[in-house]
Tab-separated table of C-alpha atoms and ligand atoms in Angstrom:
chain	number	residue	atom	x	y	z
A	3	SER	CA	-9.403	8.052	-15.846
A	4	SER	CA	-6.957	5.174	-14.921
A	5	ILE	CA	-3.885	5.741	-12.818
A	6	LEU	CA	-2.632	2.003	-13.605
A	7	ARG	CA	-3.128	-0.442	-16.272
A	8	ILE	CA	-2.260	-4.069	-15.805
A	9	ASN	CA	-2.116	-5.724	-19.238
A	10	ASN	CA	-2.047	-9.397	-19.554
A	11	VAL	CA	0.465	-9.877	-16.813
A	12	SER	CA	1.914	-13.383	-16.222
A	13	LYS	CA	4.909	-14.347	-13.937
A	14	ILE	CA	6.473	-17.729	-13.914
A	15	TYR	CA	9.122	-18.394	-11.320
A	16	ASN	CA	11.973	-20.477	-11.865
A	17	GLU	CA	10.367	-21.556	-15.182
A	18	THR	CA	7.927	-23.880	-13.364
A	19	ILE	CA	5.671	-21.987	-10.811
A	20	THR	CA	2.921	-19.858	-12.679
A	21	ALA	CA	2.405	-17.282	-9.872
A	22	LEU	CA	0.261	-15.041	-12.296
A	23	SER	CA	-1.495	-15.955	-15.443
A	24	GLU	CA	-2.583	-13.344	-17.824
A	25	VAL	CA	-3.908	-10.816	-15.247
A	26	ASN	CA	-5.817	-7.768	-16.590
A	27	LEU	CA	-7.180	-4.871	-14.444
A	28	ASP	CA	-7.709	-1.214	-14.800
A	29	ILE	CA	-7.563	0.951	-11.807
A	30	PRO	CA	-9.183	4.351	-11.860
A	31	GLU	CA	-7.528	7.206	-9.956
A	32	GLY	CA	-8.519	7.705	-6.452
A	33	GLU	CA	-10.018	4.175	-5.902
A	34	PHE	CA	-9.496	2.055	-2.989
A	35	VAL	CA	-8.917	-1.349	-4.654
A	36	SER	CA	-8.497	-4.477	-2.352
A	37	PHE	CA	-7.020	-7.900	-3.674
A	38	VAL	CA	-8.619	-10.718	-1.802
A	39	GLY	CA	-7.633	-14.418	-2.400
A	40	PRO	CA	-5.955	-17.486	-0.648
A	41	SER	CA	-2.393	-17.682	0.108
A	42	GLY	CA	-0.279	-18.317	-2.959
A	43	CYS	CA	-2.695	-16.605	-5.535
A	44	GLY	CA	-0.008	-14.035	-6.386
A	45	LYS	CA	-0.963	-10.988	-4.594
A	46	SER	CA	2.248	-10.156	-3.403
A	47	THR	CA	3.731	-10.931	-6.878
A	48	ILE	CA	1.294	-8.198	-8.482
A	49	PHE	CA	2.685	-5.793	-6.034
A	50	LYS	CA	6.156	-6.476	-6.596
A	51	ILE	CA	5.597	-6.186	-10.280
A	52	ILE	CA	3.698	-2.812	-9.944
A	53	ALA	CA	6.343	-1.568	-7.566
A	54	GLY	CA	9.112	-2.337	-10.065
A	55	LEU	CA	10.764	-4.920	-7.765
A	56	SER	CA	9.976	-7.706	-10.029
A	57	GLU	CA	9.582	-8.018	-13.700
A	58	PRO	CA	6.708	-9.545	-15.451
A	59	THR	CA	7.242	-12.947	-17.244
A	60	SER	CA	5.030	-11.251	-20.001
A	61	GLY	CA	2.459	-8.634	-20.335
A	62	LYS	CA	3.119	-5.140	-18.751
A	63	ILE	CA	2.002	-2.519	-16.216
A	64	GLU	CA	1.287	1.085	-17.457
A	65	MET	CA	1.190	3.783	-14.944
A	66	VAL	CA	-0.595	6.950	-16.234
A	67	SER	CA	0.249	10.391	-14.420
A	68	PRO	CA	-3.178	11.753	-13.307
A	69	SER	CA	-2.222	15.209	-14.492
A	70	GLN	CA	-0.315	14.465	-17.502
A	71	GLN	CA	-1.745	11.563	-19.457
A	72	GLU	CA	0.583	8.970	-21.018
A	73	LYS	CA	3.607	10.073	-18.911
A	74	THR	CA	4.649	7.303	-16.788
A	75	ILE	CA	4.671	7.728	-12.886
A	76	ASP	CA	8.129	7.762	-11.354
A	77	ARG	CA	8.566	5.126	-8.474
A	78	ASN	CA	8.875	7.954	-6.183
A	79	GLU	CA	5.293	8.603	-6.688
A	80	VAL	CA	4.566	4.978	-5.357
A	81	GLY	CA	4.561	4.233	-1.449
A	82	PHE	CA	4.572	0.888	0.217
A	83	VAL	CA	3.282	-0.446	3.585
A	84	PHE	CA	4.123	-3.911	4.492
A	85	GLN	CA	2.753	-6.275	7.177
A	86	HIS	CA	5.530	-5.589	9.374
A	87	ALA	CA	6.472	-2.071	10.130
A	88	THR	CA	10.281	-2.522	9.294
A	89	LEU	CA	11.303	0.586	11.219
A	90	LEU	CA	14.897	1.055	11.948
A	91	PRO	CA	15.227	0.406	15.764
A	92	TRP	CA	17.915	2.850	16.480
A	93	LYS	CA	16.489	5.762	14.671
A	94	SER	CA	13.768	8.080	16.220
A	95	VAL	CA	10.103	7.910	15.064
A	96	LEU	CA	10.631	11.294	13.153
A	97	ASP	CA	13.935	10.049	11.580
A	98	ASN	CA	12.277	6.813	10.546
A	99	VAL	CA	9.525	8.615	8.932
A	100	ALA	CA	11.758	11.235	7.420
A	101	LEU	CA	14.310	8.556	6.049
A	102	PRO	CA	13.082	8.469	2.503
A	103	LEU	CA	13.593	12.197	1.998
A	104	GLU	CA	16.993	11.783	3.722
A	105	LEU	CA	17.931	9.182	1.024
A	106	LYS	CA	16.966	11.670	-1.480
A	107	GLY	CA	19.140	14.381	0.006
A	108	VAL	CA	16.395	16.602	1.284
A	109	PRO	CA	17.697	18.966	3.786
A	110	LYS	CA	17.184	18.219	7.520
A	111	LYS	CA	14.929	21.182	8.421
A	112	GLU	CA	12.729	20.577	5.277
A	113	ARG	CA	12.551	16.540	5.954
A	114	GLN	CA	11.514	17.024	9.611
A	115	GLU	CA	8.846	19.568	8.936
A	116	ARG	CA	7.136	17.327	6.461
A	117	GLY	CA	7.795	14.406	8.860
A	118	LYS	CA	5.947	16.301	11.619
A	119	GLU	CA	3.250	16.779	9.355
A	120	VAL	CA	2.805	13.155	8.228
A	121	LEU	CA	2.808	12.019	11.900
A	122	GLY	CA	0.321	14.400	12.455
A	123	MET	CA	-1.882	12.723	9.653
A	124	VAL	CA	-1.486	9.207	11.439
A	125	GLY	CA	-2.287	10.627	14.836
A	126	LEU	CA	1.226	10.620	16.199
A	127	GLU	CA	1.962	14.209	16.965
A	128	GLY	CA	4.316	14.298	20.108
A	129	TYR	CA	5.994	10.965	19.288
A	130	GLU	CA	8.779	12.400	17.158
A	131	LYS	CA	11.623	11.377	19.618
A	132	ALA	CA	10.254	8.028	20.887
A	133	LEU	CA	12.149	5.016	19.685
A	134	PRO	CA	10.158	2.451	17.705
A	135	ARG	CA	10.341	-0.209	20.418
A	136	GLN	CA	8.686	2.216	22.790
A	137	LEU	CA	5.477	2.013	20.774
A	138	SER	CA	2.659	-0.668	20.426
A	139	GLY	CA	2.219	-2.647	17.239
A	140	GLY	CA	-0.630	-0.413	16.108
A	141	MET	CA	1.543	2.768	16.677
A	142	GLN	CA	4.480	1.264	14.902
A	143	MET	CA	2.044	0.756	11.797
A	144	ARG	CA	0.961	4.264	12.104
A	145	VAL	CA	4.812	5.407	11.848
A	146	SER	CA	5.143	3.085	8.761
A	147	ILE	CA	2.196	4.572	7.185
A	148	ALA	CA	3.404	8.049	7.908
A	149	ARG	CA	6.803	6.926	6.296
A	150	SER	CA	4.831	5.837	3.165
A	151	LEU	CA	3.083	9.220	2.752
A	152	ILE	CA	6.137	11.461	3.332
A	153	ALA	CA	7.052	11.672	-0.556
A	154	LYS	CA	3.177	12.311	-1.298
A	155	PRO	CA	2.718	9.202	-3.276
A	156	LYS	CA	0.089	9.244	-5.999
A	157	LEU	CA	-0.409	5.399	-5.434
A	158	LEU	CA	-0.065	3.649	-2.266
A	159	LEU	CA	0.754	-0.094	-2.154
A	160	MET	CA	-0.333	-1.777	1.270
A	161	ASP	CA	0.514	-5.513	1.597
A	162	GLU	CA	-1.385	-7.055	4.431
A	163	PRO	CA	-0.700	-3.954	6.661
A	164	PHE	CA	-3.081	-4.814	9.481
A	165	GLY	CA	-2.558	-8.755	9.405
A	166	ALA	CA	-0.668	-8.819	12.628
A	167	LEU	CA	-2.687	-6.507	14.681
A	168	ASP	CA	-5.320	-7.267	17.200
A	169	GLU	CA	-8.974	-6.397	16.239
A	170	MET	CA	-9.532	-3.191	18.109
A	171	THR	CA	-6.243	-1.592	16.849
A	172	ARG	CA	-7.092	-2.810	13.431
A	173	GLN	CA	-10.427	-1.193	13.321
A	174	ASN	CA	-9.002	2.183	14.594
A	175	LEU	CA	-6.431	1.884	11.690
A	176	HIS	CA	-9.304	1.273	9.287
A	177	TYR	CA	-10.903	4.708	10.021
A	178	GLU	CA	-7.596	6.342	10.371
A	179	LEU	CA	-6.790	5.169	6.836
A	180	LEU	CA	-9.900	6.026	5.374
A	181	LYS	CA	-9.495	9.515	6.634
A	182	ILE	CA	-6.085	9.850	4.792
A	183	TRP	CA	-7.345	8.262	1.748
A	184	LYS	CA	-10.037	10.830	1.644
A	185	ARG	CA	-7.833	13.508	2.430
A	186	THR	CA	-5.004	12.937	0.035
A	187	GLY	CA	-7.013	11.623	-2.856
A	188	MET	CA	-4.462	8.808	-3.338
A	189	THR	CA	-5.267	5.576	-4.904
A	190	VAL	CA	-4.689	2.817	-2.566
A	191	LEU	CA	-4.127	-0.901	-3.369
A	192	PHE	CA	-4.570	-3.055	-0.371
A	193	ILE	CA	-3.908	-7.049	0.007
A	194	THR	CA	-5.846	-8.676	2.566
A	195	HIS	CA	-7.361	-12.166	2.950
A	196	ASN	CA	-9.932	-10.722	5.495
A	197	VAL	CA	-13.088	-10.262	3.358
A	198	PHE	CA	-14.790	-8.083	6.049
A	199	GLU	CA	-11.862	-5.633	5.899
A	200	SER	CA	-11.940	-5.465	2.118
A	201	VAL	CA	-15.679	-4.809	2.082
A	202	PHE	CA	-15.256	-2.077	4.844
A	203	LEU	CA	-12.348	-0.240	3.270
A	204	SER	CA	-12.765	-0.686	-0.668
A	205	THR	CA	-14.407	0.968	-3.435
A	206	LYS	CA	-13.497	-2.215	-5.634
A	207	ILE	CA	-12.482	-5.750	-4.826
A	208	ALA	CA	-10.388	-7.852	-6.990
A	209	VAL	CA	-10.902	-11.472	-6.025
A	210	MET	CA	-8.235	-13.863	-7.015
A	211	SER	CA	-7.812	-17.507	-7.102
A	212	ALA	CA	-4.577	-19.636	-7.060
A	213	ARG	CA	-2.776	-22.211	-9.461
A	214	PRO	CA	-2.590	-20.501	-11.475
A	215	GLY	CA	-2.939	-16.982	-9.878
A	216	ARG	CA	-5.739	-14.956	-11.644
A	217	ILE	CA	-8.413	-12.377	-10.959
A	218	THR	CA	-11.412	-14.162	-11.131
A	219	ASN	CA	-13.897	-11.375	-10.354
A	220	VAL	CA	-13.854	-7.796	-9.748
A	221	PHE	CA	-16.723	-5.848	-8.201
A	222	ASP	CA	-17.742	-2.365	-6.912
A	223	VAL	CA	-18.577	-2.067	-3.199
A	224	PRO	CA	-21.751	0.002	-2.863
A	225	PRO	CA	-20.947	3.197	-0.808
A	226	TYR	CA	-21.817	3.162	2.813
A	227	GLU	CA	-19.794	4.128	6.190
A	228	ARG	CA	-16.520	5.017	4.416
A	229	ASP	CA	-18.440	7.940	2.598
A	230	ASP	CA	-19.602	9.431	5.769
B	3	ADP	P1	0.166	-14.291	-2.237
B	3	ADP	O1	0.750	-13.162	-1.717
B	3	ADP	O2	-1.161	-14.129	-2.567
B	3	ADP	O3	0.306	-15.298	-0.959
B	3	ADP	P2	2.706	-14.872	-3.872
B	3	ADP	O4	2.598	-13.748	-4.746
B	3	ADP	O5	3.583	-14.671	-2.532
B	3	ADP	O6	1.219	-15.176	-3.190
B	3	ADP	O7	3.048	-16.133	-4.237
B	3	ADP	C1	2.304	-16.787	-5.499
B	3	ADP	C2	3.048	-18.197	-5.910
B	3	ADP	O8	4.305	-17.768	-6.396
B	3	ADP	C3	3.217	-18.873	-4.718
B	3	ADP	O9	3.176	-20.350	-5.220
B	3	ADP	C4	4.661	-18.605	-4.139
B	3	ADP	O10	5.113	-19.704	-3.577
B	3	ADP	C5	5.367	-18.541	-5.504
B	3	ADP	N1	6.467	-17.418	-5.376
B	3	ADP	C6	6.323	-16.192	-4.888
B	3	ADP	N2	7.586	-15.672	-4.827
B	3	ADP	C7	8.362	-16.455	-5.338
B	3	ADP	C8	9.942	-16.416	-5.651
B	3	ADP	N3	10.585	-15.620	-5.436
B	3	ADP	N4	10.475	-17.625	-6.119
B	3	ADP	C9	9.668	-18.638	-6.330
B	3	ADP	N5	8.377	-18.799	-6.246
B	3	ADP	C10	7.834	-17.780	-5.666
B	4	ADP	P1	4.784	-12.687	1.584
B	4	ADP	O1	3.752	-13.505	0.405
B	4	ADP	O2	4.160	-12.143	2.526
B	4	ADP	O3	5.577	-11.933	0.854
B	4	ADP	P2	5.985	-15.249	1.720
B	4	ADP	O4	6.466	-16.160	2.959
B	4	ADP	O5	5.199	-15.982	0.833
B	4	ADP	O6	5.565	-13.738	2.144
B	4	ADP	O7	7.442	-14.947	0.998
B	4	ADP	C1	8.589	-14.337	1.517
B	4	ADP	C2	9.515	-14.361	0.504
B	4	ADP	O8	10.015	-15.235	-0.100
B	4	ADP	C3	8.921	-13.332	-0.591
B	4	ADP	O9	10.044	-12.544	-1.047
B	4	ADP	C4	8.661	-14.353	-1.713
B	4	ADP	O10	8.951	-13.670	-2.971
B	4	ADP	C5	9.520	-15.297	-1.352
B	4	ADP	N1	8.996	-16.623	-1.818
B	4	ADP	C6	7.742	-16.974	-1.454
B	4	ADP	N2	7.562	-18.117	-1.974
B	4	ADP	C7	8.756	-18.701	-2.464
B	4	ADP	C8	9.115	-19.730	-3.167
B	4	ADP	N3	8.089	-20.891	-3.357
B	4	ADP	N4	10.406	-19.934	-3.551
B	4	ADP	C9	11.188	-18.964	-3.377
B	4	ADP	N5	10.938	-17.612	-2.904
B	4	ADP	C10	9.666	-17.636	-2.546
């Protein structure tokens, strides 16, 4: 069953720039969907609309709770990872990861326990007390992924998360991300303009074109390494 339905979504900025034109896509629960396309084709705009950070000019996004059909997912069940790790430099790794729970008023002991758990999921046990600047770019991205997992999202939006990393680091993170995806059963939406990356990671690829932004093709990636 679908977790997300993008229904005829258009977005026009400043009454002039058609960033998205009548985009439709059904996303089945548990899939790993990549959005691929040139700069300016509206990838980030779709994510902002899905995240509720931006309103579509027309059309709508429906989120279906996997357990209760027809019930809208609350935004707390959506996680985000951006290209830049956006960590708070004065806070420890553990406090950065636990921040979403701190903002929700979860008691310290509980959020730290959960923080340690998600740091373990990204291979960063032992780094709780480190400051972000003491970590490499790849490790900072792991922290950012851990933070996105802390509230157990059903849907994870990743906007070119590995675009700024070197090739080796990126490949390690690919394997790490696939492990997390399998372990959690989350639905992942992933923006990249790296076709190899999309083929390696995804079960489905949505190809977009610009001016106006449209989904021109959607195809399933045959199973292979990711299913090992
Ligand atoms: P992508 O992520 O694929 O590079 P974007 O969604 O960022 O594409 O942008 C799609 C189009 O909308 C581009 O032409 C971009 O310049 C424009 N755009 C994006 N955000 C805004 C904004 N806040 N105001 C005006 N135009 C925008
Ligand atoms: P990204 O696509 O990774 O978000 P951009 O450099 O395209 O990065 O955009 C940075 C910010 O500026 C985004 O918040 C985007 O919405 C906004 N933006 C992009 N293009 C325009 C534009 N033409 N006019 C106004 N804001 C824009």
